[in-house]
PDB file of C-alpha atoms and ligand atoms in Angstrom:
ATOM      1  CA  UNK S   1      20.005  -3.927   5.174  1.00  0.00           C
ATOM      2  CA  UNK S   2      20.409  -0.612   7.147  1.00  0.00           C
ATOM      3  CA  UNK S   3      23.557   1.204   7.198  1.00  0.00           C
ATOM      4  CA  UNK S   4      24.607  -0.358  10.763  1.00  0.00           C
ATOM      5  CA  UNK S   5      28.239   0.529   9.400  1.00  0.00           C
ATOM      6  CA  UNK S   6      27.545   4.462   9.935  1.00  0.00           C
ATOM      7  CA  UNK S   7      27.214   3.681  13.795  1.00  0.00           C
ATOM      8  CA  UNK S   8      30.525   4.707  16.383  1.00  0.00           C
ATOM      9  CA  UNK S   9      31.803   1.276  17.476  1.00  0.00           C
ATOM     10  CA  UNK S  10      29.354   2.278  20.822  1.00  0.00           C
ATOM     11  CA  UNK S  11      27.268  -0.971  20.922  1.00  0.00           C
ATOM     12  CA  UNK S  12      29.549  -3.829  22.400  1.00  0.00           C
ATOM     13  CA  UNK S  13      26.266  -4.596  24.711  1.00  0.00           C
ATOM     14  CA  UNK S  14      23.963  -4.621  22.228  1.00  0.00           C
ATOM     15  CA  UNK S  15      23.441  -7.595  19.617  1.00  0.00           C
ATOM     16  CA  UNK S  16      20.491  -7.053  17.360  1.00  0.00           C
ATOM     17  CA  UNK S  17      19.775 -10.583  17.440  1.00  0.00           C
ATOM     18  CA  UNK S  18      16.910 -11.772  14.515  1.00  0.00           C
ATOM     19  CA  UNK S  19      14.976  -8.368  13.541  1.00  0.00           C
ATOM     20  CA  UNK S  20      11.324  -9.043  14.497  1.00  0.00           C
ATOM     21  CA  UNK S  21       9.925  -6.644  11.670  1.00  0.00           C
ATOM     22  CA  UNK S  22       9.510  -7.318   8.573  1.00  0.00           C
ATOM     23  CA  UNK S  23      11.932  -5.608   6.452  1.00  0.00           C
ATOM     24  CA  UNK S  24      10.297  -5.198   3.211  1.00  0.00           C
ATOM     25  CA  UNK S  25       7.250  -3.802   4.350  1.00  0.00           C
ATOM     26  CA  UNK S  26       9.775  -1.339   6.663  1.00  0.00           C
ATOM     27  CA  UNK S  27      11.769  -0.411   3.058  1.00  0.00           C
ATOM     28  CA  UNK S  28       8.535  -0.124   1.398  1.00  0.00           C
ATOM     29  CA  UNK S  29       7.505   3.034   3.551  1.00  0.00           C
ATOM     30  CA  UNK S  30      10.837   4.637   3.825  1.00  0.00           C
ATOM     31  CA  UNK S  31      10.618   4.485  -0.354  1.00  0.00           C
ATOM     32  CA  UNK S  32      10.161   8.575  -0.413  1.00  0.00           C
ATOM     33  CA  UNK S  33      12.257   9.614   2.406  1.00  0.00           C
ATOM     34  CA  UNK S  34      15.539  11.662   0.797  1.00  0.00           C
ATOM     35  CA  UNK S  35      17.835   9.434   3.296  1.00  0.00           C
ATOM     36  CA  UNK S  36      16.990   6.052   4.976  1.00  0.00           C
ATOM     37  CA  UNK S  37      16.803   6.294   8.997  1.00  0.00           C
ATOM     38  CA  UNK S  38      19.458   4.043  10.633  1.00  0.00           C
ATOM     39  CA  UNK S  39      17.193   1.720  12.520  1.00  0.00           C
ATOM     40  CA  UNK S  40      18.292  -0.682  14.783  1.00  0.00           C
ATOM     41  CA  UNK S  41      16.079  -3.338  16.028  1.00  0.00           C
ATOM     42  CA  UNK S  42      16.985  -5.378  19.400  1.00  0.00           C
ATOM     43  CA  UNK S  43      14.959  -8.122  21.192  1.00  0.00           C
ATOM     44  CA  UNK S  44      14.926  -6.828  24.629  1.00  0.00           C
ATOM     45  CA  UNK S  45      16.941  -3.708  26.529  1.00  0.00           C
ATOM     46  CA  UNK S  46      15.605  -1.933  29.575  1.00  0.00           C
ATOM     47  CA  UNK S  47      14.776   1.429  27.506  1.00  0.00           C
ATOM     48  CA  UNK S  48      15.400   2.826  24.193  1.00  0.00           C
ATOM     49  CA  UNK S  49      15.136   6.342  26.210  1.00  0.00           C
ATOM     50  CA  UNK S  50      17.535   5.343  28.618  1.00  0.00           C
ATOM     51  CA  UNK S  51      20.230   3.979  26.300  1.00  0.00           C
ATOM     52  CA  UNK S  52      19.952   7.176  23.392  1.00  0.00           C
ATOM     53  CA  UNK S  53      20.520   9.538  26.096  1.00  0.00           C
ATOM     54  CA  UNK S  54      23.669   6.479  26.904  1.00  0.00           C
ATOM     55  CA  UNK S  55      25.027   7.076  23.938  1.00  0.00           C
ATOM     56  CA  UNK S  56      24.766  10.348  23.217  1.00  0.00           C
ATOM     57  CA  UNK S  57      27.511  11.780  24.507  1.00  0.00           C
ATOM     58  CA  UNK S  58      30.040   9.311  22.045  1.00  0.00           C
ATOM     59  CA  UNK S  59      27.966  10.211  19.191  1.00  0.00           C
ATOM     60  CA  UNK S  60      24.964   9.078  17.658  1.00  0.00           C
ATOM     61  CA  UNK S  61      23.877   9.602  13.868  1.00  0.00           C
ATOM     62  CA  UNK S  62      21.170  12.197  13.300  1.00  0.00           C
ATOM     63  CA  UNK S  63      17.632  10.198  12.950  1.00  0.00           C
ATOM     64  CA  UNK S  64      19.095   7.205  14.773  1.00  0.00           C
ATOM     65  CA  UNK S  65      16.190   5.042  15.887  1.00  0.00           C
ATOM     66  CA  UNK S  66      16.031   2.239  18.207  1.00  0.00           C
ATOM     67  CA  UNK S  67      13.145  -0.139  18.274  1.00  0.00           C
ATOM     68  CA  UNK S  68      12.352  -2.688  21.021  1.00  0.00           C
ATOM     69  CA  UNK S  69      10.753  -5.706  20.979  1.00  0.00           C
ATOM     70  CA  UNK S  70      10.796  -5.686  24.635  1.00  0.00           C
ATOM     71  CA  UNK S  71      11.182  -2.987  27.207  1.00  0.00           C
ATOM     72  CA  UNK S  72      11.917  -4.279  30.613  1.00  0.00           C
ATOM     73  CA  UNK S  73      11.636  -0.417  32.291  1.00  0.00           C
ATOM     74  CA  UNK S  74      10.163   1.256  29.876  1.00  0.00           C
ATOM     75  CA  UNK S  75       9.764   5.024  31.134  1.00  0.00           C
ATOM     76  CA  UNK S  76       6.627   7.027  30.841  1.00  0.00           C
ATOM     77  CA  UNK S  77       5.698  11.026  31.477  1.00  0.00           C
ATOM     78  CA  UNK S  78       5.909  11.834  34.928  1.00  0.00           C
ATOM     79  CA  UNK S  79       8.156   8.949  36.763  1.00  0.00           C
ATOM     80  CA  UNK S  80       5.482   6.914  35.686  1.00  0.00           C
ATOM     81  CA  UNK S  81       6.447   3.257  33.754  1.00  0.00           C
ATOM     82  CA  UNK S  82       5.259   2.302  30.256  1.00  0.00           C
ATOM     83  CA  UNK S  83       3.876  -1.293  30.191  1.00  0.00           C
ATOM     84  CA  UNK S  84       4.196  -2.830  26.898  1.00  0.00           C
ATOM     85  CA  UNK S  85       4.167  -6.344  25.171  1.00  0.00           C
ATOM     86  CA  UNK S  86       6.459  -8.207  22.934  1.00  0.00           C
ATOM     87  CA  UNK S  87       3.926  -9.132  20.313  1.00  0.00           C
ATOM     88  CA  UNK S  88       1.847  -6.290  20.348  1.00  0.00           C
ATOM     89  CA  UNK S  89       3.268  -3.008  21.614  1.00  0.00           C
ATOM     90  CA  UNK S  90       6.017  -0.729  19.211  1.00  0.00           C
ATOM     91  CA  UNK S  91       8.518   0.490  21.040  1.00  0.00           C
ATOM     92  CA  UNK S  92      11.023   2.915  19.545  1.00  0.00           C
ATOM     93  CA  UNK S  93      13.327   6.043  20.317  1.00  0.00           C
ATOM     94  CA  UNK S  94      14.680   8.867  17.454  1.00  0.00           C
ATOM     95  CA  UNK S  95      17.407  10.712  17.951  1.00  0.00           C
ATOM     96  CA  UNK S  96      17.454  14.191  17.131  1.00  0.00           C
ATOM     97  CA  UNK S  97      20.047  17.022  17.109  1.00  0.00           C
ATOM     98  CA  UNK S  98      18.441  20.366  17.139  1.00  0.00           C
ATOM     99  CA  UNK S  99      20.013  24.232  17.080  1.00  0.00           C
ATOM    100  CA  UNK S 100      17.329  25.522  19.170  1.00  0.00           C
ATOM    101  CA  UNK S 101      16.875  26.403  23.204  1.00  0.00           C
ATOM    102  CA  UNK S 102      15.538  24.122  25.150  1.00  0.00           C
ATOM    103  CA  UNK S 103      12.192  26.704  25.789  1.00  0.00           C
ATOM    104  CA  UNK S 104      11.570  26.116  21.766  1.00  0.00           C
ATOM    105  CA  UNK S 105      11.654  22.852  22.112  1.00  0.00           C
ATOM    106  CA  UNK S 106       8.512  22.833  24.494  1.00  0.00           C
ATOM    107  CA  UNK S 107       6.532  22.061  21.969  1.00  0.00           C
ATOM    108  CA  UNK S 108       8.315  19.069  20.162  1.00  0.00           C
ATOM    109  CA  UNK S 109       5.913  16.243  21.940  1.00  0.00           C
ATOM    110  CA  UNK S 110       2.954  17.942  20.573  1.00  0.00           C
ATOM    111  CA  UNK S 111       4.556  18.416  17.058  1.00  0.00           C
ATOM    112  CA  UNK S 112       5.329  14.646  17.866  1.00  0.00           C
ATOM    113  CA  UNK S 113       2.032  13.504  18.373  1.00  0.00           C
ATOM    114  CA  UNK S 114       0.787  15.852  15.818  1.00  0.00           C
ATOM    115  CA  UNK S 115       2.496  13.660  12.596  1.00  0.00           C
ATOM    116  CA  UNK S 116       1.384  10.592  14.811  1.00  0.00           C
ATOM    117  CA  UNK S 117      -1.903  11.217  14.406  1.00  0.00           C
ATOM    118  CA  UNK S 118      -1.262  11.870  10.983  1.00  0.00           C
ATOM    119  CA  UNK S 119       0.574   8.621   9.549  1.00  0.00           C
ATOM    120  CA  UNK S 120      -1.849   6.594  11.799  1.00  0.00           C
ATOM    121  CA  UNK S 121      -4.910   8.309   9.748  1.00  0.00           C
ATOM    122  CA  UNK S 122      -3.192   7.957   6.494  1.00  0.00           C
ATOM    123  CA  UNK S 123      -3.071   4.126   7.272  1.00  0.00           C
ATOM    124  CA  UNK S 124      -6.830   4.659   7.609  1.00  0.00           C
ATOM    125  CA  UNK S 125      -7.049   5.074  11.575  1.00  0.00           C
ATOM    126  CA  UNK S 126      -8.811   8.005  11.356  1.00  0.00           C
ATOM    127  CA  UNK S 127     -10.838   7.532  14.768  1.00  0.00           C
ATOM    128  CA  UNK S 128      -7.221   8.583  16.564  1.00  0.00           C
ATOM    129  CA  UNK S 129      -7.041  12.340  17.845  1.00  0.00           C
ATOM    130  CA  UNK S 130      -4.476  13.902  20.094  1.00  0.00           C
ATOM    131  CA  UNK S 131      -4.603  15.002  23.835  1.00  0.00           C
ATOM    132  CA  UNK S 132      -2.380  17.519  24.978  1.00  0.00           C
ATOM    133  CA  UNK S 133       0.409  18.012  25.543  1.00  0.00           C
ATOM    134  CA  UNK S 134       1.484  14.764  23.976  1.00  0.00           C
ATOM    135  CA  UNK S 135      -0.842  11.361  23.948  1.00  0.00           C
ATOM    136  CA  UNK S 136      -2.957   9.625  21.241  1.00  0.00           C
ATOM    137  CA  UNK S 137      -6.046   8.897  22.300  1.00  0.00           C
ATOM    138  CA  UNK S 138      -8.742   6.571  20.724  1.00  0.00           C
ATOM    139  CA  UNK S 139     -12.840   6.155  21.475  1.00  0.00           C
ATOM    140  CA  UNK S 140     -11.774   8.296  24.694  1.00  0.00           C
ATOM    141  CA  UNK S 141      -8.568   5.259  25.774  1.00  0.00           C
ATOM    142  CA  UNK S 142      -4.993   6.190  25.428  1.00  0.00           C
ATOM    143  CA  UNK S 143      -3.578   4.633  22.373  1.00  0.00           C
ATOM    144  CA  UNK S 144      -0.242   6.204  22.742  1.00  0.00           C
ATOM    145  CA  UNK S 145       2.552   7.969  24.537  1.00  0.00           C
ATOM    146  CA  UNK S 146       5.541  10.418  23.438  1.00  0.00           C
ATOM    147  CA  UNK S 147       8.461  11.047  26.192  1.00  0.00           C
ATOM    148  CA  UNK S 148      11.290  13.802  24.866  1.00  0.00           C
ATOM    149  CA  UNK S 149      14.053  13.752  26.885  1.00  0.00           C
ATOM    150  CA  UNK S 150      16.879  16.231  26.024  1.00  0.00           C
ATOM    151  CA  UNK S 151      20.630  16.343  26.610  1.00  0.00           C
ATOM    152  CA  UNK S 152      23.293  19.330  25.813  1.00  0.00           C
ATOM    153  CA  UNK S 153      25.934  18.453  23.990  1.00  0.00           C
ATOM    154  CA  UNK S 154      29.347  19.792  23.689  1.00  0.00           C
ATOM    155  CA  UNK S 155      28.845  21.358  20.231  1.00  0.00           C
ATOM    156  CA  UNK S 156      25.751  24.003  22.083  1.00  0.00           C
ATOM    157  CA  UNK S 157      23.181  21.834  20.442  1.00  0.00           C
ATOM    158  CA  UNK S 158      20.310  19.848  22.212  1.00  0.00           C
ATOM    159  CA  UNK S 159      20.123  16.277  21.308  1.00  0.00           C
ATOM    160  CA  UNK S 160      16.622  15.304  21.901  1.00  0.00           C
ATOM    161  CA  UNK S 161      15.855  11.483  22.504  1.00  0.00           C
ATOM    162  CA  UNK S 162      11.658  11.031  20.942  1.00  0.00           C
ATOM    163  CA  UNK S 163      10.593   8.037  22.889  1.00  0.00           C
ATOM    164  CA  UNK S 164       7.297   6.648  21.063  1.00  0.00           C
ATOM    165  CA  UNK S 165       5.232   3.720  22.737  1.00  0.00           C
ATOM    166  CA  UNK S 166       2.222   2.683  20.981  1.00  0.00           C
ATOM    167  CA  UNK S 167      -0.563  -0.153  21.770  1.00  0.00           C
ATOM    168  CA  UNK S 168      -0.686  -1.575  18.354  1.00  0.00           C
ATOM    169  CA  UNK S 169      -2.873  -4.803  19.591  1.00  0.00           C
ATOM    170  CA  UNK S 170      -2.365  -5.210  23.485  1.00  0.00           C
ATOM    171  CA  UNK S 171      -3.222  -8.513  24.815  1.00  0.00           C
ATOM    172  CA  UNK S 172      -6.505  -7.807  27.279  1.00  0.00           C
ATOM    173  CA  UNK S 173      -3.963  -9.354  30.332  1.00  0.00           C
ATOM    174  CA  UNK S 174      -1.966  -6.522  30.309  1.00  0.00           C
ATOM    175  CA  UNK S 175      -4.566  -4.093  29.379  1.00  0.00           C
ATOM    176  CA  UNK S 176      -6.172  -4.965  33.011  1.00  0.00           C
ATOM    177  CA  UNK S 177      -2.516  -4.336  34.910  1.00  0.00           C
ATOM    178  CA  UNK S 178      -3.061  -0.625  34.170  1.00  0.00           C
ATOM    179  CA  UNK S 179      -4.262   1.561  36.233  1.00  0.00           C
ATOM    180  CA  UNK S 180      -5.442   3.845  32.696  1.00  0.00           C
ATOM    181  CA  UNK S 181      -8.190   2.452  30.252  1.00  0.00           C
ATOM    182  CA  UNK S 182      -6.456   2.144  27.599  1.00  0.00           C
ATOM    183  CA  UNK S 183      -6.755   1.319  23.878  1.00  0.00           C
ATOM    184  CA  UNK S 184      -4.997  -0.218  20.342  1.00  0.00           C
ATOM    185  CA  UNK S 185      -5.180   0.250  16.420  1.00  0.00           C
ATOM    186  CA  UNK S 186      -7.187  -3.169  16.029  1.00  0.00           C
ATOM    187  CA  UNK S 187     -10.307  -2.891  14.029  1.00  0.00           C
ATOM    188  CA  UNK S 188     -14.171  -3.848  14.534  1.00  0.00           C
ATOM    189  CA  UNK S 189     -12.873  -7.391  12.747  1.00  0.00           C
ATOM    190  CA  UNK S 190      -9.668  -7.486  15.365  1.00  0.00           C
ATOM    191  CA  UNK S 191      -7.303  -6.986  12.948  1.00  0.00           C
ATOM    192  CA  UNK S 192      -4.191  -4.611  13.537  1.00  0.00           C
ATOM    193  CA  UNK S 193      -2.047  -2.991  11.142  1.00  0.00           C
ATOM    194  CA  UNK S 194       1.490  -5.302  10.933  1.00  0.00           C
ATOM    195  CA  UNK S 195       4.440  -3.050  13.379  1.00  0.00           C
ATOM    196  CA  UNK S 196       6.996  -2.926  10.560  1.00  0.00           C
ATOM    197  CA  UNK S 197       4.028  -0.681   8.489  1.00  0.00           C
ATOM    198  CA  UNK S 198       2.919   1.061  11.655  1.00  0.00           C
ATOM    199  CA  UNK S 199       6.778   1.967  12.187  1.00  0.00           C
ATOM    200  CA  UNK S 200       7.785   2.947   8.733  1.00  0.00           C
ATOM    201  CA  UNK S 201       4.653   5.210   8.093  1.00  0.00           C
ATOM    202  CA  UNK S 202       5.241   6.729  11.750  1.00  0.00           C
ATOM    203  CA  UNK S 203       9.218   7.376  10.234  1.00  0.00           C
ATOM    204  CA  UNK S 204       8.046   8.393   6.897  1.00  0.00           C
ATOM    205  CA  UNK S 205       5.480  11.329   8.310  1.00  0.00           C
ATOM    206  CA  UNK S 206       7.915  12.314  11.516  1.00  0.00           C
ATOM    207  CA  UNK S 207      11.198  12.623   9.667  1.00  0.00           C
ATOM    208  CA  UNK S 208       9.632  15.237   7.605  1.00  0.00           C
ATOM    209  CA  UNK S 209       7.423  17.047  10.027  1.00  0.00           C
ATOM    210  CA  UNK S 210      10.358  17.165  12.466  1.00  0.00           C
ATOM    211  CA  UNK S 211      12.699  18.741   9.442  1.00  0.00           C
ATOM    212  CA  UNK S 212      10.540  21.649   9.314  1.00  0.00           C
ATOM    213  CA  UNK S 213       9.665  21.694  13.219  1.00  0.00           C
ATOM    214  CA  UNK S 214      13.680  22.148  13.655  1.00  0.00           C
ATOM    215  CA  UNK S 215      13.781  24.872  10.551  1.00  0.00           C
ATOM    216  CA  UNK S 216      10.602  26.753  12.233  1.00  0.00           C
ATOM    217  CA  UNK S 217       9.323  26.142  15.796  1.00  0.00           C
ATOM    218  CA  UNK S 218       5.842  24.541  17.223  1.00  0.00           C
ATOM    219  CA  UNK S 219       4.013  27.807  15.894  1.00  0.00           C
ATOM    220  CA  UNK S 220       2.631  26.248  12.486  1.00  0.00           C
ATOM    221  CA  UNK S 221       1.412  23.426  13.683  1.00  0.00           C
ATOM    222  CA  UNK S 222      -0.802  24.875  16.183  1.00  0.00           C
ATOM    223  CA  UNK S 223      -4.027  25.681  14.768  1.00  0.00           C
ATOM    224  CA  UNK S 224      -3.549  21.862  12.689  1.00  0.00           C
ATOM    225  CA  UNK S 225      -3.040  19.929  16.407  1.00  0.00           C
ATOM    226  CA  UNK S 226      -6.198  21.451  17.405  1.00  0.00           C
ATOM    227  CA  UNK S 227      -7.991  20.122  14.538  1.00  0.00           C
ATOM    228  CA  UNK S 228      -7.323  16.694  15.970  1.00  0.00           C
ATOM    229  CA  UNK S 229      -7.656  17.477  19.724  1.00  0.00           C
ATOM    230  CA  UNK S 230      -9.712  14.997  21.271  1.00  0.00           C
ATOM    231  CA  UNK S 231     -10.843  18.018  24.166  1.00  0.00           C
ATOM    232  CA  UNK S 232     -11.479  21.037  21.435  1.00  0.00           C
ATOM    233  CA  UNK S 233     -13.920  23.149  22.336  1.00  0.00           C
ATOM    234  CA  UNK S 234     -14.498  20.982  25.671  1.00  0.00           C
ATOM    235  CA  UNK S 235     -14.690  22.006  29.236  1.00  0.00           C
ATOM    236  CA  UNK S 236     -11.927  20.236  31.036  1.00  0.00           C
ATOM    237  CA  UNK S 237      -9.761  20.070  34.225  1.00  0.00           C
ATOM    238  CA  UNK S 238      -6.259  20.507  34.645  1.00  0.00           C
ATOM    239  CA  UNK S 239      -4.281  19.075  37.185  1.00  0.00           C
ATOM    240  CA  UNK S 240      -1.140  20.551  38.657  1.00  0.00           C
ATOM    241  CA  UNK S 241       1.702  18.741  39.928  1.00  0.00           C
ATOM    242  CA  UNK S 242       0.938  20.316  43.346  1.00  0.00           C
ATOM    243  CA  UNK S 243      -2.583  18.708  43.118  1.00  0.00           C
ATOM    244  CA  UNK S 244      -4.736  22.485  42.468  1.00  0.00           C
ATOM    245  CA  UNK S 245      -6.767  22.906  39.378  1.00  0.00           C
ATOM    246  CA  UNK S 246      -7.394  25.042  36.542  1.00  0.00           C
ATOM    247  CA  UNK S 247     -10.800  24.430  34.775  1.00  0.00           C
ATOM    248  CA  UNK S 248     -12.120  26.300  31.316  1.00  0.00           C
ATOM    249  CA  UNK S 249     -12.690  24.931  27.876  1.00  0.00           C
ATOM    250  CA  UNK S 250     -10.240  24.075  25.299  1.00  0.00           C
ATOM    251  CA  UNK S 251      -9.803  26.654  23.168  1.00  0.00           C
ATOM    252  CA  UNK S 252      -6.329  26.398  21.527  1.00  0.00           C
ATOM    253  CA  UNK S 253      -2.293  26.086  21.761  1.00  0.00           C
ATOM    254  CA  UNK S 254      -0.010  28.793  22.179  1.00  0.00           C
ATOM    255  CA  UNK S 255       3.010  29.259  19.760  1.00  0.00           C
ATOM    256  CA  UNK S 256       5.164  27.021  22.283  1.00  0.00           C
ATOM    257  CA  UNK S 257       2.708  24.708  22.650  1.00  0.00           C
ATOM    258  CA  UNK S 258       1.113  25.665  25.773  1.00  0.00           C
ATOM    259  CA  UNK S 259      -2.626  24.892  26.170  1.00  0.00           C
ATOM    260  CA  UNK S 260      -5.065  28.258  26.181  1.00  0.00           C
ATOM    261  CA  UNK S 261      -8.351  27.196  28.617  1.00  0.00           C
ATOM    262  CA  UNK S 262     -10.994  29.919  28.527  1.00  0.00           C
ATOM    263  CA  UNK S 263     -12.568  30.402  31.993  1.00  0.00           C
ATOM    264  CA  UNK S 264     -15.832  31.492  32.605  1.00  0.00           C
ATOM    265  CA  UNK S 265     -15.486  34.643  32.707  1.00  0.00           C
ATOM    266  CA  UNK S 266     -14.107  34.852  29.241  1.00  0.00           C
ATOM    267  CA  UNK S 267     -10.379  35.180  29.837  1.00  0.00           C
ATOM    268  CA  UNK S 268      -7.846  32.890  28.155  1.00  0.00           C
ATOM    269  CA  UNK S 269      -4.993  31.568  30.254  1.00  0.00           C
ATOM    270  CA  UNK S 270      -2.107  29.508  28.837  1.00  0.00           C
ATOM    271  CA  UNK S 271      -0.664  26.676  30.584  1.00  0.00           C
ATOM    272  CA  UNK S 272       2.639  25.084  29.699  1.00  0.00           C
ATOM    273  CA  UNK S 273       4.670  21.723  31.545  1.00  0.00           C
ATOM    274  CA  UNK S 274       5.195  18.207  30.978  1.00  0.00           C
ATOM    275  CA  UNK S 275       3.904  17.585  34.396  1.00  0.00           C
ATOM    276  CA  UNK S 276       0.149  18.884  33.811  1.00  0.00           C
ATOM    277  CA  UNK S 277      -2.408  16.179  33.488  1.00  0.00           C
ATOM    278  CA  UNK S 278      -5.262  16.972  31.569  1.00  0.00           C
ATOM    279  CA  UNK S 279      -8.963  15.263  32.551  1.00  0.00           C
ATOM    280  CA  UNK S 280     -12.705  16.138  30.547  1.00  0.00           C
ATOM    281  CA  UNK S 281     -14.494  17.659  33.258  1.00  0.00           C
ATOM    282  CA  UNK S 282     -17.693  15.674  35.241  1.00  0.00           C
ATOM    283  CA  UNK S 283     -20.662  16.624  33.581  1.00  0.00           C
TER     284      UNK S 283
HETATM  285  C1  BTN U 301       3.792   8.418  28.318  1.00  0.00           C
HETATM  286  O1  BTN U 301       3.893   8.284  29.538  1.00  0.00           O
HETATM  287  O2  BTN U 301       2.694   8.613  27.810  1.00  0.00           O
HETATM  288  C2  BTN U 301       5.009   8.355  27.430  1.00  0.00           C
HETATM  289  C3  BTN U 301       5.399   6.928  27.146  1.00  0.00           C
HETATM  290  C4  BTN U 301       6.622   6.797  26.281  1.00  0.00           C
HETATM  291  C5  BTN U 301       7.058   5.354  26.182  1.00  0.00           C
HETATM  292  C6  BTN U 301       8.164   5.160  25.191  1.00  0.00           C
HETATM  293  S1  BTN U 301       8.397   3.474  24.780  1.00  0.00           S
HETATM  294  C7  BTN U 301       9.855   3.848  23.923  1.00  0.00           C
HETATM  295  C8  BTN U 301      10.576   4.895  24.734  1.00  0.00           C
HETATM  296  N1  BTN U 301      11.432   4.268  25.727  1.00  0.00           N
HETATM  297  C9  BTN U 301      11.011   4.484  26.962  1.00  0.00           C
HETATM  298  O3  BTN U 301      11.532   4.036  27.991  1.00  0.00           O
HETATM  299  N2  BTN U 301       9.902   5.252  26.945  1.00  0.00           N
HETATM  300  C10 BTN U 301       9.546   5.642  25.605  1.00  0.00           C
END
């Protein structure tokens, strides 16, 4: 079982209930991590976000993780919701204590989506490629979402709250309540990967990558994110939250993970803020 003893007495609300993933196959990934996450699965809270960034102030341990079954107000990027389902959607949060500035941490979602992309290939979903700053995209439909949401805490540090939602096999019902196109891990034969795999290879490839984003910025991992970019090398459009436009093609990250278009005339600009939206420009 997971070391639910190492948790503050901070969860009088909050009965796991039955665990809905399959332990064995969760143990089985976390085999090479150095220390075991403390994971905590619950049936149904409003949103693992939301209750981290509860907590944090009494004290959370580092690499805490709260998954969902269900989310009834799950949060997305900019105000919007996240829609997910019970049977087919992974819900999860990871808590993270980190000794650098807020500005440094600009890049965490990409570094995020970065090892995302990674476990989800090594499980042999190799058609999945990243869109900046911080979605998974698949056959051109979102397969994925990463909110960070930060909080200081007393000690100087900034505890940053990794919410992960992920389409894992989306019933086509709820698929036609959003407003995106969106898309899952299931295969040509309709088979998806079981959630307790899809979580502990996520765990397994984030812990690490996150260990050495918190030793040495976004900077490394910047020419490897572009590798997977689903817009590399692609004119596109972005959209500012005051509804203007920048257009150019996708050339590359900064060291803070800002996005570098190339207009026409050559020039590079950078762009950097959770509240860009990025679209492939109309032929
Ligand atoms: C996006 O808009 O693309 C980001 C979506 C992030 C959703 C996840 S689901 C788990 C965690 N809890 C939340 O309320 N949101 C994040």
């Amino acid at each position: 079982m997971y070391p639910t003893s190492l948790l503050p007495p901070l969860f009088p609300t909050l009965v796991p209930l039955e665990p809905f993933l399959d332990e064995s196959a969760l143990q089985q990934e976390f085999r090479d991590l150095p220390s075991v996450p403390v994971l905590w699965q619950v049936q149904s809270i409003d949103s693992t976000n939301r209750c981290l960034l509860e907590w944090a102030p009494q004290g959370l341990p580092q690499h805490f993780c709260l998954v969902a079954r269900q989310q009834s107000a799950g949060r997305g990027r900019r105000g919007r919701a996240w829609i997910s389902d019970a049977e087919g959607s992974l819900t999860f949060s990871l808590w993270w204590i980190f000794d650098r500035s807020l500005q440094e941490l600009s890049g965490l979602p990409l570094a995020v989506s970065l090892g995302m992309v990674e476990a989800l290939h090594s499980l042999g979903m190799t058609s999945v490629g990243v869109k900046w700053p911080n979605d998974l995209w698949r056959e051109g439909r979102k397969v994925a979402g990463v909110l960070v949401e930060t909080t200081r805490l007393s000690s100087g540090q900034v505890g940053a709250v990794i919410g992960i939602g992920l389409n894992v096999a989306l019933p086509s019902s709820l698929q036609d309540t959003c407003v995106l196109s969106l898309n899952d891990l299931r295969d040509e034969a309709d088979q998806a990967p079981a959630r307790a795999t899809v979580l502990g290879r996520l765990l397994n490839t984030l812990i690490p990558l996150l260990e050495s984003f918190a030793q040495s910025g976004f900077a490394p991992f910047a020419e490897t994110w572009m590798t997977h970019c689903v817009h590399r090398n692609q004119q596109v459009t972005l959209l500012h939250p005051n509804h203007t436009r920048s257009q150019g093609e996708c050339v590359g990250l900064s060291s803070l993970g800002g996005l570098i278009l190339r207009d026409p005339a050559g020039e590079p600009h950078t762009y950097h803020g959770g509240e860009l939206s990025l679209r492939l420009e109309a032929p």
